[in-house]
mmCIF file of C-alpha atoms in Angstrom:
data_model
loop_
_atom_site.group_PDB
_atom_site.id
_atom_site.type_symbol
_atom_site.label_atom_id
_atom_site.label_comp_id
_atom_site.label_asym_id
_atom_site.label_seq_id
_atom_site.Cartn_x
_atom_site.Cartn_y
_atom_site.Cartn_z
ATOM 1 C CA UNK X 154 104.892 55.569 -19.192
ATOM 2 C CA UNK X 155 103.706 52.368 -17.557
ATOM 3 C CA UNK X 156 106.210 52.413 -14.659
ATOM 4 C CA UNK X 157 107.130 48.801 -15.216
ATOM 5 C CA UNK X 158 110.136 47.373 -17.075
ATOM 6 C CA UNK X 159 111.899 50.733 -16.805
ATOM 7 C CA UNK X 160 115.505 51.276 -15.727
ATOM 8 C CA UNK X 161 115.360 53.797 -12.893
ATOM 9 C CA UNK X 162 118.186 55.635 -11.142
ATOM 10 C CA UNK X 163 117.331 56.916 -7.658
ATOM 11 C CA UNK X 164 119.809 59.143 -5.832
ATOM 12 C CA UNK X 165 119.824 59.022 -2.063
ATOM 13 C CA UNK X 166 118.581 55.454 -2.408
ATOM 14 C CA UNK X 167 120.367 53.986 0.598
ATOM 15 C CA UNK X 168 117.774 55.027 3.159
ATOM 16 C CA UNK X 169 114.582 56.972 3.813
ATOM 17 C CA UNK X 170 112.414 58.123 0.922
ATOM 18 C CA UNK X 171 114.950 56.978 -1.658
ATOM 19 C CA UNK X 172 115.041 53.443 -0.343
ATOM 20 C CA UNK X 173 111.250 53.374 -0.035
ATOM 21 C CA UNK X 174 110.776 54.469 -3.646
ATOM 22 C CA UNK X 175 113.457 52.052 -4.820
ATOM 23 C CA UNK X 176 111.762 49.083 -3.176
ATOM 24 C CA UNK X 177 108.270 50.066 -4.366
ATOM 25 C CA UNK X 178 109.435 50.593 -7.953
ATOM 26 C CA UNK X 179 111.473 47.381 -7.876
ATOM 27 C CA UNK X 180 108.397 45.461 -6.749
ATOM 28 C CA UNK X 181 106.453 47.051 -9.622
ATOM 29 C CA UNK X 182 108.734 45.263 -12.085
ATOM 30 C CA UNK X 183 111.423 47.855 -12.799
ATOM 31 C CA UNK X 184 115.205 47.574 -12.746
ATOM 32 C CA UNK X 185 116.290 50.019 -10.062
ATOM 33 C CA UNK X 186 119.747 51.490 -9.477
ATOM 34 C CA UNK X 187 120.303 53.233 -6.141
ATOM 35 C CA UNK X 188 123.063 55.795 -5.660
ATOM 36 C CA UNK X 189 124.324 57.715 -2.646
ATOM 37 C CA UNK X 190 127.187 58.731 -0.422
ATOM 38 C CA UNK X 191 127.281 55.608 1.747
ATOM 39 C CA UNK X 192 128.258 52.454 -0.161
ATOM 40 C CA UNK X 193 127.487 50.215 2.802
ATOM 41 C CA UNK X 194 123.896 51.482 2.968
ATOM 42 C CA UNK X 195 123.432 50.995 -0.779
ATOM 43 C CA UNK X 196 124.830 47.479 -0.620
ATOM 44 C CA UNK X 197 122.483 46.653 2.261
ATOM 45 C CA UNK X 198 119.485 47.708 0.155
ATOM 46 C CA UNK X 199 120.728 45.585 -2.742
ATOM 47 C CA UNK X 200 121.196 42.570 -0.450
ATOM 48 C CA UNK X 201 117.711 42.896 1.010
ATOM 49 C CA UNK X 202 116.168 43.249 -2.445
ATOM 50 C CA UNK X 203 117.974 41.095 -5.014
ATOM 51 C CA UNK X 204 117.836 42.705 -8.432
ATOM 52 C CA UNK X 205 118.430 46.258 -7.221
ATOM 53 C CA UNK X 206 121.823 47.584 -8.344
ATOM 54 C CA UNK X 207 123.913 50.208 -6.609
ATOM 55 C CA UNK X 208 126.610 52.753 -7.420
ATOM 56 C CA UNK X 209 128.261 55.227 -5.016
ATOM 57 C CA UNK X 210 127.784 58.958 -5.667
ATOM 58 C CA UNK X 211 128.658 62.081 -3.720
ATOM 59 C CA UNK X 212 126.622 64.599 -5.676
ATOM 60 C CA UNK X 213 128.093 67.525 -3.746
ATOM 61 C CA UNK X 214 131.254 66.923 -5.845
ATOM 62 C CA UNK X 215 130.731 68.315 -9.354
ATOM 63 C CA UNK X 216 133.546 66.244 -10.838
ATOM 64 C CA UNK X 217 132.180 63.077 -9.274
ATOM 65 C CA UNK X 218 128.750 63.779 -10.750
ATOM 66 C CA UNK X 219 130.143 63.915 -14.287
ATOM 67 C CA UNK X 220 132.124 60.688 -13.846
ATOM 68 C CA UNK X 221 129.131 58.983 -12.231
ATOM 69 C CA UNK X 222 126.821 59.939 -15.106
ATOM 70 C CA UNK X 223 129.211 58.373 -17.603
ATOM 71 C CA UNK X 224 129.538 55.229 -15.496
ATOM 72 C CA UNK X 225 125.829 54.701 -14.902
ATOM 73 C CA UNK X 226 125.040 55.035 -18.613
ATOM 74 C CA UNK X 227 127.861 52.646 -19.469
ATOM 75 C CA UNK X 228 126.607 50.047 -16.979
ATOM 76 C CA UNK X 229 122.904 50.616 -17.594
ATOM 77 C CA UNK X 230 122.421 51.734 -21.216
ATOM 78 C CA UNK X 231 118.632 51.286 -20.958
ATOM 79 C CA UNK X 232 118.400 53.945 -18.238
ATOM 80 C CA UNK X 233 115.266 55.965 -18.911
ATOM 81 C CA UNK X 234 114.198 57.390 -15.544
ATOM 82 C CA UNK X 235 116.157 59.689 -13.232
ATOM 83 C CA UNK X 236 114.816 60.308 -9.730
ATOM 84 C CA UNK X 237 116.632 63.231 -8.104
ATOM 85 C CA UNK X 238 115.963 62.417 -4.468
ATOM 86 C CA UNK X 239 119.256 62.827 -2.590
ATOM 87 C CA UNK X 240 119.387 65.730 -0.163
ATOM 88 C CA UNK X 241 120.522 66.795 3.268
ATOM 89 C CA UNK X 242 118.768 68.840 5.934
ATOM 90 C CA UNK X 243 120.620 71.085 8.391
ATOM 91 C CA UNK X 244 119.236 73.404 11.055
ATOM 92 C CA UNK X 245 120.812 76.871 11.061
ATOM 93 C CA UNK X 246 120.936 79.975 13.214
ATOM 94 C CA UNK X 247 121.222 82.785 10.684
ATOM 95 C CA UNK X 248 122.444 85.141 13.403
ATOM 96 C CA UNK X 249 125.514 82.925 13.682
ATOM 97 C CA UNK X 250 125.806 81.561 10.157
ATOM 98 C CA UNK X 251 128.016 78.642 9.165
ATOM 99 C CA UNK X 252 129.196 79.001 5.544
ATOM 100 C CA UNK X 253 130.202 75.332 5.435
ATOM 101 C CA UNK X 254 126.608 74.285 6.112
ATOM 102 C CA UNK X 255 125.342 76.571 3.358
ATOM 103 C CA UNK X 256 127.883 75.198 0.898
ATOM 104 C CA UNK X 257 127.147 71.565 1.736
ATOM 105 C CA UNK X 258 123.366 71.943 1.533
ATOM 106 C CA UNK X 259 123.382 73.951 -1.698
ATOM 107 C CA UNK X 260 125.911 71.712 -3.441
ATOM 108 C CA UNK X 261 124.047 68.546 -2.441
ATOM 109 C CA UNK X 262 120.421 69.634 -2.765
ATOM 110 C CA UNK X 263 120.609 71.991 -5.732
ATOM 111 C CA UNK X 264 123.822 71.977 -7.745
ATOM 112 C CA UNK X 265 124.141 68.191 -7.574
ATOM 113 C CA UNK X 266 120.773 67.333 -9.103
ATOM 114 C CA UNK X 267 121.022 70.111 -11.691
ATOM 115 C CA UNK X 268 124.403 68.836 -12.852
ATOM 116 C CA UNK X 269 123.320 65.199 -12.817
ATOM 117 C CA UNK X 270 120.262 66.065 -14.892
ATOM 118 C CA UNK X 271 122.403 67.966 -17.376
ATOM 119 C CA UNK X 272 124.879 65.106 -17.743
ATOM 120 C CA UNK X 273 122.179 62.433 -18.143
ATOM 121 C CA UNK X 274 119.816 64.353 -20.392
ATOM 122 C CA UNK X 275 121.502 63.266 -23.671
ATOM 123 C CA UNK X 276 121.134 59.591 -22.674
ATOM 124 C CA UNK X 277 117.508 60.089 -21.624
ATOM 125 C CA UNK X 278 116.738 61.763 -24.938
ATOM 126 C CA UNK X 279 117.824 58.600 -26.726
ATOM 127 C CA UNK X 280 115.183 56.506 -24.987
ATOM 128 C CA UNK X 281 111.724 56.238 -26.586
ATOM 129 C CA UNK X 282 110.076 56.959 -23.227
ATOM 130 C CA UNK X 283 111.804 58.697 -20.330
ATOM 131 C CA UNK X 284 111.160 60.705 -17.181
ATOM 132 C CA UNK X 285 112.920 63.001 -14.757
ATOM 133 C CA UNK X 286 111.416 62.977 -11.273
ATOM 134 C CA UNK X 287 112.479 65.696 -8.844
ATOM 135 C CA UNK X 288 111.748 65.059 -5.175
ATOM 136 C CA UNK X 289 111.396 68.507 -3.633
ATOM 137 C CA UNK X 290 109.554 69.137 -0.338
ATOM 138 C CA UNK X 291 106.316 70.585 0.946
ATOM 139 C CA UNK X 292 108.652 72.981 2.795
ATOM 140 C CA UNK X 293 109.460 74.498 -0.596
ATOM 141 C CA UNK X 294 106.008 76.094 -0.397
ATOM 142 C CA UNK X 295 105.818 76.919 3.331
ATOM 143 C CA UNK X 296 109.355 77.142 4.719
ATOM 144 C CA UNK X 297 110.471 76.194 8.197
ATOM 145 C CA UNK X 298 112.597 79.052 9.531
ATOM 146 C CA UNK X 299 115.113 76.803 11.283
ATOM 147 C CA UNK X 300 115.916 75.119 7.937
ATOM 148 C CA UNK X 301 116.517 78.194 5.776
ATOM 149 C CA UNK X 302 119.022 76.876 3.241
ATOM 150 C CA UNK X 303 117.299 73.507 2.943
ATOM 151 C CA UNK X 304 113.948 75.174 2.212
ATOM 152 C CA UNK X 305 115.575 77.584 -0.226
ATOM 153 C CA UNK X 306 117.141 74.737 -2.206
ATOM 154 C CA UNK X 307 113.841 72.892 -2.382
ATOM 155 C CA UNK X 308 112.038 76.017 -3.559
ATOM 156 C CA UNK X 309 114.738 76.434 -6.202
ATOM 157 C CA UNK X 310 114.278 72.821 -7.300
ATOM 158 C CA UNK X 311 110.551 73.469 -7.696
ATOM 159 C CA UNK X 312 111.298 76.459 -9.921
ATOM 160 C CA UNK X 313 113.877 74.492 -11.916
ATOM 161 C CA UNK X 314 111.412 71.646 -12.402
ATOM 162 C CA UNK X 315 108.839 74.032 -13.856
ATOM 163 C CA UNK X 316 111.407 75.407 -16.323
ATOM 164 C CA UNK X 317 112.714 71.964 -17.239
ATOM 165 C CA UNK X 318 109.210 70.678 -17.917
ATOM 166 C CA UNK X 319 108.448 73.645 -20.172
ATOM 167 C CA UNK X 320 111.689 73.346 -22.123
ATOM 168 C CA UNK X 321 111.195 69.595 -22.623
ATOM 169 C CA UNK X 322 107.495 69.918 -23.493
ATOM 170 C CA UNK X 323 108.044 68.763 -27.080
ATOM 171 C CA UNK X 324 110.364 65.898 -26.171
ATOM 172 C CA UNK X 325 109.538 62.386 -25.050
ATOM 173 C CA UNK X 326 110.747 63.133 -21.521
ATOM 174 C CA UNK X 327 108.186 63.642 -18.771
ATOM 175 C CA UNK X 328 109.142 65.903 -15.875
ATOM 176 C CA UNK X 329 107.433 65.154 -12.564
ATOM 177 C CA UNK X 330 107.683 66.804 -9.167
ATOM 178 C CA UNK X 331 107.093 65.036 -5.851
ATOM 179 C CA UNK X 332 106.912 67.363 -2.813
ATOM 180 C CA UNK X 333 106.892 65.042 0.235
ATOM 181 C CA UNK X 334 105.401 65.999 3.586
ATOM 182 C CA UNK X 335 107.168 64.966 6.781
ATOM 183 C CA UNK X 336 108.075 61.340 6.130
ATOM 184 C CA UNK X 337 108.805 59.091 9.088
ATOM 185 C CA UNK X 338 111.655 56.708 8.375
ATOM 186 C CA UNK X 339 111.665 54.906 11.735
ATOM 187 C CA UNK X 340 108.427 52.966 11.354
ATOM 188 C CA UNK X 341 106.254 55.564 13.094
ATOM 189 C CA UNK X 342 102.554 55.411 12.326
ATOM 190 C CA UNK X 343 101.008 57.954 9.988
ATOM 191 C CA UNK X 344 99.432 61.022 11.587
ATOM 192 C CA UNK X 345 97.933 64.348 10.531
ATOM 193 C CA UNK X 346 101.392 65.848 9.986
ATOM 194 C CA UNK X 347 103.242 63.114 8.157
ATOM 195 C CA UNK X 348 103.327 59.621 6.754
ATOM 196 C CA UNK X 349 105.492 56.533 7.109
ATOM 197 C CA UNK X 350 108.046 55.969 4.386
ATOM 198 C CA UNK X 351 106.531 52.699 3.118
ATOM 199 C CA UNK X 352 103.028 54.174 2.884
ATOM 200 C CA UNK X 353 104.424 57.264 1.176
ATOM 201 C CA UNK X 354 106.308 55.220 -1.423
ATOM 202 C CA UNK X 355 103.300 52.993 -2.135
ATOM 203 C CA UNK X 356 101.054 56.035 -2.587
ATOM 204 C CA UNK X 357 103.529 57.733 -4.927
ATOM 205 C CA UNK X 358 103.945 54.663 -7.145
ATOM 206 C CA UNK X 359 100.190 54.074 -7.164
ATOM 207 C CA UNK X 360 99.598 57.652 -8.331
ATOM 208 C CA UNK X 361 102.331 57.420 -10.971
ATOM 209 C CA UNK X 362 100.679 54.322 -12.425
ATOM 210 C CA UNK X 363 97.078 55.519 -12.159
ATOM 211 C CA UNK X 364 97.762 59.083 -13.380
ATOM 212 C CA UNK X 365 100.289 58.617 -16.180
ATOM 213 C CA UNK X 366 100.040 62.232 -17.349
ATOM 214 C CA UNK X 367 100.439 63.799 -13.886
ATOM 215 C CA UNK X 368 103.064 66.504 -13.615
ATOM 216 C CA UNK X 369 103.077 66.457 -9.824
ATOM 217 C CA UNK X 370 102.431 63.749 -7.249
ATOM 218 C CA UNK X 371 101.085 65.137 -3.957
ATOM 219 C CA UNK X 372 100.138 62.707 -1.199
ATOM 220 C CA UNK X 373 97.380 63.749 1.196
ATOM 221 C CA UNK X 374 99.719 64.684 4.054
ATOM 222 C CA UNK X 375 101.556 67.172 1.795
ATOM 223 C CA UNK X 376 98.480 69.066 0.648
ATOM 224 C CA UNK X 377 98.269 71.417 3.665
ATOM 225 C CA UNK X 378 101.614 73.035 2.886
ATOM 226 C CA UNK X 379 101.724 72.506 -0.874
ATOM 227 C CA UNK X 380 98.478 74.345 -1.541
ATOM 228 C CA UNK X 381 98.474 76.846 1.338
ATOM 229 C CA UNK X 382 99.011 79.871 -0.887
ATOM 230 C CA UNK X 383 96.466 78.638 -3.414
ATOM 231 C CA UNK X 384 93.872 78.276 -0.656
ATOM 232 C CA UNK X 385 94.694 81.733 0.732
ATOM 233 C CA UNK X 386 95.761 80.566 4.196
ATOM 234 C CA UNK X 387 99.546 80.768 3.786
ATOM 235 C CA UNK X 388 100.093 82.997 6.825
ATOM 236 C CA UNK X 389 98.162 80.691 9.130
ATOM 237 C CA UNK X 390 99.967 77.604 7.872
ATOM 238 C CA UNK X 391 103.347 79.350 8.095
ATOM 239 C CA UNK X 392 102.611 80.293 11.704
ATOM 240 C CA UNK X 393 101.643 76.707 12.482
ATOM 241 C CA UNK X 394 104.791 75.288 10.886
ATOM 242 C CA UNK X 395 107.022 77.679 12.826
ATOM 243 C CA UNK X 396 105.046 77.993 16.087
ATOM 244 C CA UNK X 397 107.129 75.611 18.186
ATOM 245 C CA UNK X 398 110.380 77.209 17.083
ATOM 246 C CA UNK X 399 109.137 80.659 18.092
ATOM 247 C CA UNK X 400 108.445 79.238 21.542
ATOM 248 C CA UNK X 401 111.943 77.861 21.813
ATOM 249 C CA UNK X 402 110.799 74.224 21.862
ATOM 250 C CA UNK X 403 111.560 71.378 19.439
#
């Protein structure tokens, strides 16, 4: 893929990483469709960047996902890239669990993208060149204990992505994983622990273009967690990630 002149659907595209990727890919010469729970946020993105389209989607609702998939293909028949980015993060105390939080996080972060992928796969198969991009998290590889369900869903998405890539290995559909580090969405400068959303999006698109066969896009700030187990220092990194929480501080 050349990552230009594609028709790209990005879930969770009304803010944060989704908006950053949408803008970067739009500027690269693609037709981008952003989807998400908040129509007003999507419309604001489309107003700021003429040419970006938007459609509302609550991917925690299985019925809505099916209807949305039919609508997006009807409106954008050249759709050839799906970016599963939408997700929610909730802190939890597992000694006083909240089943509603578990249900909301799992349905949004895991069931939603799996169902959307399943519903869109027939349309993607019809395109001569297509891709499915799953935005997971570096916390899929070194979890943060205060975000147990969030981290579990991201680890599950990593596993699903591996299986999807293997099963589609003989098709024309590329399957790519992006595990972001901490991404600052408020304009904060980059530091050793994270990166600003605009810099993150630019780096991701640059790597997609320069490494067209890459199966995973890992920016520098994500490498500490993503490859902790491979380097053999998982326990040290896990302790670092969870140190402040064990001290009772933010």
